[in-house]
Coordinates of C-alpha atoms in Angstrom, one line a residue:
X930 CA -76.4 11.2 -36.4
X931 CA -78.7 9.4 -38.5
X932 CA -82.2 10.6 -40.3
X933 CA -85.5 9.2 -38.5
X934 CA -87.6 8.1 -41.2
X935 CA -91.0 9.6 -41.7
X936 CA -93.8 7.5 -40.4
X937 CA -96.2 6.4 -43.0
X938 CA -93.7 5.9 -45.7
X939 CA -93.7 2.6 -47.4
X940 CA -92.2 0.3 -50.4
X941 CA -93.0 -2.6 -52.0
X942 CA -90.3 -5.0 -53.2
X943 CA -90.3 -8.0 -55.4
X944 CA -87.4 -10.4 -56.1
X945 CA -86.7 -13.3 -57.7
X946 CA -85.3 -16.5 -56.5
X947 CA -82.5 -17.9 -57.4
X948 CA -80.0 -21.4 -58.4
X949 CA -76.6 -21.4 -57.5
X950 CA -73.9 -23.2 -59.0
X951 CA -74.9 -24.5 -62.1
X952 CA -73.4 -27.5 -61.8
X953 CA -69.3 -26.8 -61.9
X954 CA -69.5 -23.4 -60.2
X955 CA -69.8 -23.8 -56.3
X956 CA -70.6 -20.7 -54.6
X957 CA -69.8 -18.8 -58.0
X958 CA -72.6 -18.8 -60.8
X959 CA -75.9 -18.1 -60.2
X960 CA -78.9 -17.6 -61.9
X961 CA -81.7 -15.6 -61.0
X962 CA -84.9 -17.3 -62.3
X963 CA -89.0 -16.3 -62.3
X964 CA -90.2 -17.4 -59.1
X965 CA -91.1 -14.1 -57.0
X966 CA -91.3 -13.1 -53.3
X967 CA -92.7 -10.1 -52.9
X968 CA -92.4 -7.8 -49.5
X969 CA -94.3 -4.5 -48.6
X970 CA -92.0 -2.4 -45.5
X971 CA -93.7 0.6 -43.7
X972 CA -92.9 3.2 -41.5
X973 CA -94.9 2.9 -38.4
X974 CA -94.7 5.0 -35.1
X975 CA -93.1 2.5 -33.0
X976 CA -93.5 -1.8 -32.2
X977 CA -92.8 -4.5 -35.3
X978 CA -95.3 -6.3 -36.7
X979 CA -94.8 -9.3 -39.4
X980 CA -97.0 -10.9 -41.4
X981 CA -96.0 -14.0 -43.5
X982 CA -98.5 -15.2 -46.3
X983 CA -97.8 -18.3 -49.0
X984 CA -94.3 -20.5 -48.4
X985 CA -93.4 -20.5 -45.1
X986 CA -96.3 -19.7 -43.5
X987 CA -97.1 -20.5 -39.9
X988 CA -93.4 -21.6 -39.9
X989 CA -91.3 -18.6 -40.5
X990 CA -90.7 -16.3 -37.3
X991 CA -93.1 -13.1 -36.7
X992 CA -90.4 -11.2 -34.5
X993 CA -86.8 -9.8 -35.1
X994 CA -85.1 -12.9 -35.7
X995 CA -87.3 -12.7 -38.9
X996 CA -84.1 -12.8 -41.9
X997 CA -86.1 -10.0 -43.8
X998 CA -86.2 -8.0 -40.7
X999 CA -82.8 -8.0 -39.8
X1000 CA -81.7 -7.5 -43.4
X1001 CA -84.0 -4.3 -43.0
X1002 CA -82.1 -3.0 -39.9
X1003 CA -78.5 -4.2 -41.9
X1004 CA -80.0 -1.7 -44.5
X1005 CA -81.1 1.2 -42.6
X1006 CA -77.9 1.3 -40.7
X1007 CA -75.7 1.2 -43.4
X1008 CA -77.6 3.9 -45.2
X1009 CA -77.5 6.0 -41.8
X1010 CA -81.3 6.2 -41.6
X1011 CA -83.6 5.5 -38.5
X1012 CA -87.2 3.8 -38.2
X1013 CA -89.3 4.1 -35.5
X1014 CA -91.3 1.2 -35.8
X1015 CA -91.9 -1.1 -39.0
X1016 CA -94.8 -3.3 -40.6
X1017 CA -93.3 -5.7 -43.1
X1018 CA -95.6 -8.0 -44.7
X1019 CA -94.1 -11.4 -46.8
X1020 CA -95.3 -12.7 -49.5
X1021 CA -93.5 -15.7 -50.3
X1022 CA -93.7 -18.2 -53.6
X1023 CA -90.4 -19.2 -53.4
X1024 CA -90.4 -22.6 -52.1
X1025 CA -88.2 -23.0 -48.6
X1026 CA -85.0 -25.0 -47.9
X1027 CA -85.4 -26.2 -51.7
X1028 CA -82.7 -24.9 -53.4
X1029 CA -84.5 -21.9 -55.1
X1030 CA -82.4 -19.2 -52.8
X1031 CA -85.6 -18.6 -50.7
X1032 CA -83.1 -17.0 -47.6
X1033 CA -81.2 -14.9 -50.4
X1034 CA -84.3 -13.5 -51.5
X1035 CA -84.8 -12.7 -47.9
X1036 CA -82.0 -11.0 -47.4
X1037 CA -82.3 -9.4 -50.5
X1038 CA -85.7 -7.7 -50.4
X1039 CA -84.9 -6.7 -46.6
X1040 CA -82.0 -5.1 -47.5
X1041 CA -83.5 -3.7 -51.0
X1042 CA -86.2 -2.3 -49.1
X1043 CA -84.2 -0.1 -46.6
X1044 CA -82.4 1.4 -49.6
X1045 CA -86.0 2.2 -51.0
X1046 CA -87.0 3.9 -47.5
X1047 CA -83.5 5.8 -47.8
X1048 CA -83.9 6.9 -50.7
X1049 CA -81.9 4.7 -52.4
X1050 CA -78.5 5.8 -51.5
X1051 CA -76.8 2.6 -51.5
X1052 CA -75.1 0.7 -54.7
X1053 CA -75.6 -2.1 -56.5
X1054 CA -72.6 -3.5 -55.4
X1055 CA -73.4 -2.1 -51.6
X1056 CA -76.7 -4.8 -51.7
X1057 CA -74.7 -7.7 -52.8
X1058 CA -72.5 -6.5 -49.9
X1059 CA -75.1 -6.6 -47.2
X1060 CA -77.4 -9.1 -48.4
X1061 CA -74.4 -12.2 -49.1
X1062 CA -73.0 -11.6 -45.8
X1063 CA -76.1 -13.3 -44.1
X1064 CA -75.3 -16.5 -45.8
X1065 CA -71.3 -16.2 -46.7
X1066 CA -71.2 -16.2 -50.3
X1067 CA -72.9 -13.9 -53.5
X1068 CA -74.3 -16.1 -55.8
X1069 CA -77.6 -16.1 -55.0
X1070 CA -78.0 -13.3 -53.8
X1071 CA -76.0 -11.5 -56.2
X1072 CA -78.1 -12.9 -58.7
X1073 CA -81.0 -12.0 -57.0
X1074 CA -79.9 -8.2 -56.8
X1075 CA -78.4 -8.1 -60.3
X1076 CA -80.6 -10.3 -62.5
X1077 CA -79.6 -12.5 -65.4
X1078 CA -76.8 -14.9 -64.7
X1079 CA -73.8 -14.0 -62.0
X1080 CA -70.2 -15.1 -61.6
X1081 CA -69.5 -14.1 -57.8
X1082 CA -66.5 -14.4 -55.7
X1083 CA -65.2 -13.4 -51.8
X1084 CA -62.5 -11.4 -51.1
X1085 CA -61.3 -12.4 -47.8
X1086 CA -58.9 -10.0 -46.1
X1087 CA -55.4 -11.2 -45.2
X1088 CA -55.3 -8.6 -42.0
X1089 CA -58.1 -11.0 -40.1
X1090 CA -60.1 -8.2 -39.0
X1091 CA -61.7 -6.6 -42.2
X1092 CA -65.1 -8.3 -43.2
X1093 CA -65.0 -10.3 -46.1
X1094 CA -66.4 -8.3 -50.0
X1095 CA -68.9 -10.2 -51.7
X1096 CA -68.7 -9.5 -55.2
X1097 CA -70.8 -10.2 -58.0
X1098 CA -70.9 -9.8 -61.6
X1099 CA -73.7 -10.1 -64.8
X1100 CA -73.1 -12.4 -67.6
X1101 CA -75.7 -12.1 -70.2
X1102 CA -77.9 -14.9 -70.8
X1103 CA -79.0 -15.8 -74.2
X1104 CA -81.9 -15.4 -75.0
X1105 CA -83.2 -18.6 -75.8
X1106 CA -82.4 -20.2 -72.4
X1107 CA -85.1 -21.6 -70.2
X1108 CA -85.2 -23.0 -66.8
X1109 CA -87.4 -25.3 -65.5
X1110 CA -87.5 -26.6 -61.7
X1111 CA -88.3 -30.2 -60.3
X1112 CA -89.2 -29.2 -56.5
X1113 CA -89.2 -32.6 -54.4
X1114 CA -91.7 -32.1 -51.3
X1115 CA -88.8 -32.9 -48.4
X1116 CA -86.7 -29.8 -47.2
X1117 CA -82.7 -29.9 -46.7
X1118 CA -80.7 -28.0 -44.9
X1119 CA -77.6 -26.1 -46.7
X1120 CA -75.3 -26.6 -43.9
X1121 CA -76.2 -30.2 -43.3
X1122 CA -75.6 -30.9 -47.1
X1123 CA -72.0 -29.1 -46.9
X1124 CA -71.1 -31.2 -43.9
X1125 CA -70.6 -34.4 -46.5
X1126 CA -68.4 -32.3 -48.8
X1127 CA -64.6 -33.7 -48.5
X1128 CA -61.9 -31.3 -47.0
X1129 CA -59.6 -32.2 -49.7
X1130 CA -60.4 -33.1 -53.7
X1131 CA -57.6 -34.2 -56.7
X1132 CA -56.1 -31.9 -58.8
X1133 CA -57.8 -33.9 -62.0
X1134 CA -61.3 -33.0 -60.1
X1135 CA -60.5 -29.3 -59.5
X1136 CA -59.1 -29.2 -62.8
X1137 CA -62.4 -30.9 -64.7
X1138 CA -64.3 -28.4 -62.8
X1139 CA -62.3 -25.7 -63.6
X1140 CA -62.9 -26.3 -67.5
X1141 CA -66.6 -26.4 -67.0
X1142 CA -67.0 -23.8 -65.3
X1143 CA -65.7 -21.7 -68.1
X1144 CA -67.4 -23.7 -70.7
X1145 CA -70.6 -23.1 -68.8
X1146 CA -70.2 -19.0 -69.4
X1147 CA -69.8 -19.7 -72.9
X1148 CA -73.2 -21.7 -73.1
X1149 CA -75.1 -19.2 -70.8
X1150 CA -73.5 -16.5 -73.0
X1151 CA -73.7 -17.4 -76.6
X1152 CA -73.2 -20.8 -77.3
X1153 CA -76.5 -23.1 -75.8
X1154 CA -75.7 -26.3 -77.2
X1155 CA -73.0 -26.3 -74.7
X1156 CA -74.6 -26.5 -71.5
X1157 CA -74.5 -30.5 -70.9
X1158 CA -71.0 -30.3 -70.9
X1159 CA -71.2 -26.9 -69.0
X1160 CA -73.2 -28.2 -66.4
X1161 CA -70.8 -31.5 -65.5
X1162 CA -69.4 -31.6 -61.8
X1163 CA -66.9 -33.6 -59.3
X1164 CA -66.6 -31.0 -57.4
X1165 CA -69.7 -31.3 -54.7
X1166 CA -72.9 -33.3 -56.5
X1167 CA -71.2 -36.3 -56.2
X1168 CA -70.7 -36.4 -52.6
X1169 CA -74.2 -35.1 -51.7
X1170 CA -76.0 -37.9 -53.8
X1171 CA -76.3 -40.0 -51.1
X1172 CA -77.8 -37.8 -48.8
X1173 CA -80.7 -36.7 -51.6
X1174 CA -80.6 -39.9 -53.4
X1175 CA -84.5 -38.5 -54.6
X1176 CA -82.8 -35.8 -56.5
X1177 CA -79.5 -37.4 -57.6
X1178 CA -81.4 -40.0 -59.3
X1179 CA -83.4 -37.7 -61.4
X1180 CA -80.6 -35.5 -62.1
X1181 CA -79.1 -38.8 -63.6
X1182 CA -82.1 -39.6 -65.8
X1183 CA -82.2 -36.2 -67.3
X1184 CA -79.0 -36.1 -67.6
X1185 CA -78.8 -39.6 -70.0
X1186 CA -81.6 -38.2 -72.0
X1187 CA -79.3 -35.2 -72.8
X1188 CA -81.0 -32.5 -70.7
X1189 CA -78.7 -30.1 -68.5
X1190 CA -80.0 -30.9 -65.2
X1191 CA -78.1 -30.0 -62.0
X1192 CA -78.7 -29.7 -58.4
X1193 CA -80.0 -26.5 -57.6
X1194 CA -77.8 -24.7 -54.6
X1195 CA -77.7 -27.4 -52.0
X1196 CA -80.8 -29.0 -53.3
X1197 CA -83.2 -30.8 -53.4
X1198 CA -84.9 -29.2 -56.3
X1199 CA -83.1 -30.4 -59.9
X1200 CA -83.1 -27.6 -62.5
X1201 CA -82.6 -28.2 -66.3
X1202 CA -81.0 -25.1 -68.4
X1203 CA -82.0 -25.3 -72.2
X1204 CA -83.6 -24.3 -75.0
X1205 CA -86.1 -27.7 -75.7
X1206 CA -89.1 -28.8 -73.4
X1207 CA -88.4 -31.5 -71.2
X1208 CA -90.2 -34.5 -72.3
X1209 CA -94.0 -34.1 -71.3
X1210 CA -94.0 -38.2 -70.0
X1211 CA -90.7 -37.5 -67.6
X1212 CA -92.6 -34.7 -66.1
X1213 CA -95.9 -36.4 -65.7
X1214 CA -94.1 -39.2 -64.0
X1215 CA -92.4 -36.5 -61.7
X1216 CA -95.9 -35.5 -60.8
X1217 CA -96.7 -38.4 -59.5
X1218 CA -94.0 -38.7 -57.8
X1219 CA -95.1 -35.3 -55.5
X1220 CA -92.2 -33.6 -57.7
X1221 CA -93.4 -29.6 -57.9
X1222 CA -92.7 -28.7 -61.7
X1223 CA -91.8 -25.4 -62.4
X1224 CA -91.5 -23.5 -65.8
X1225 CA -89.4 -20.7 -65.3
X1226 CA -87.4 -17.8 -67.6
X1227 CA -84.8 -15.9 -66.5
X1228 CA -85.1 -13.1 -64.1
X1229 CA -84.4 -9.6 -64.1
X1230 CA -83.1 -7.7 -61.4
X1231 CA -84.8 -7.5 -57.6
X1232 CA -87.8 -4.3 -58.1
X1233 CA -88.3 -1.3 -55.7
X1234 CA -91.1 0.7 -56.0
X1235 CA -92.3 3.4 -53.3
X1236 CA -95.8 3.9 -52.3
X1237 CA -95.7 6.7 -50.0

């Protein structure tokens, strides 16, 4: 029988948003970068009541169906704990549909926060669990749980009636590594931009991205100088060009001035891994463009504090 919660008790969580891929590493790597939602859950005596404040406002639903209230109730339940009612109030920096792993922060902070109001019985590895299986895959929000950068991977049961394990890893990140995020003003939708992906690729693809994909742990890890070639791809960027030809062109003009930029998750937003500044006349002319530009270090790990 599961433990009512105490009304009146309350968290606060903040977590950081995140870019998966990297380039070669579809739904493996992530990173988690410095752009913060932060969400404050309370015990109340009975009802829900949602307020959203900042990104997504106006937009996102104020009921249930709200992603950081049903990562909540995924929470509670699997730490066998009951609430009566809850307030849960949003606030949201991370841009939306951009790429920046706004739902994965969601899911994240919902599920983060239920562990706080439990008393934090769950693992590490039991909120990459929970909060991946909204979207299918752990690389944001493993990143988002764990900090740093991620390698993540599915293990999909062979009996058909287990549920997938999402599993995620840390890599260190040396220090020296920056991130910075071109955010276009046009939103995309992740399934929509995996519908143009190909069924079938060549071996010399799979194999290319293979290769860069471990060269890319070796420049997140030790060896900066090698994330150009760490960030090359055949494997998915390609194919959605067409669809965010915005992005794919400015991917392509960082990329022949020598700066590691990539599609960000499904996109649009372009993020550029290094240890230089971008060049102050590129970004001026993304400005006025309406291109969002955002300097961002690596993140630590998602934060739970209680307040009562």
């Amino acid at each position: 029988m599961s433990v009512e919660l105490s009304v009146g008790k309350k968290v606060s969580v903040t977590v950081p948003g995140s870019s998966a891929n990297l380039g070669p590493g579809f739904d493996t790597l992530g990173l988690a970068v410095g752009i913060y939602d932060t969400v404050e859950v309370e015990v109340i005596a009975s009802g829900l009541e949602v307020e959203v404040f900042g990104e997504g406002q106006g937009e996102l639903p104020l009921d249930g169906s709200h992603l950081v209230v049903k990562a909540i109730r995924s929470g509670l339940a699997a730490a066998d704990v009951h609430a009566p009612g809850l307030r849960v109030v949003c606030h949201n920096n991370i841009p939306q549909s951009r790429g920046l792993g706004s739902s994965a922060a969601a899911a994240v902070a919902g599920v983060a926060a239920a562990n706080g109001l439990a008393g934090f019985p769950l693992s590490d590895a039991q909120v990459v669990q929970l909060s991946s299986a909204f979207e299918g895959h752990p690389d944001n929000a493993g990143a988002s749980v764990l900090g740093g950068a991620v390698v993540s991977w599915t293990e999909v049961p062979v009996d058909g009636r287990t549920e997938p394990q999402f599993k995620a890893v840390n890599i260190p990140v040396h220090s020296d590594i920056k991130a910075l995020a071109l955010v276009p003003s046009f939103h995309v939708s992740t399934e929509a931009v995996r519908r143009v992906l190909p069924t079938d690729i060549t071996h010399l693809d799979a194999r290319f991205n293979v290769s860069r994909c471990a060269v890319m742990t070796v420049a997140l890890q030790q060896d900066p100088s090698l994330l150009w070639e760490g960030t090359r791809d055949r494997l998915h960027q390609p194919y959605r060009a067409d669809v965010m030809p915005v992005t794919a062109e400015w991917v392509n003009r960082l990329r022949n001035r020598g700066y590691a930029a990539y599609l960000s998750g499904a996109g649009p937003t372009i993020m550029v891994l290094g240890t230089e500044d971008v060049a102050q006349s590129l970004l001026d002319e993304a400005r006025e463009q309406g291109i969002r530009v955002l300097p961002l270090e690596v993140a630590g790990p998602v934060e739970v504090k209680v307040l009562k």
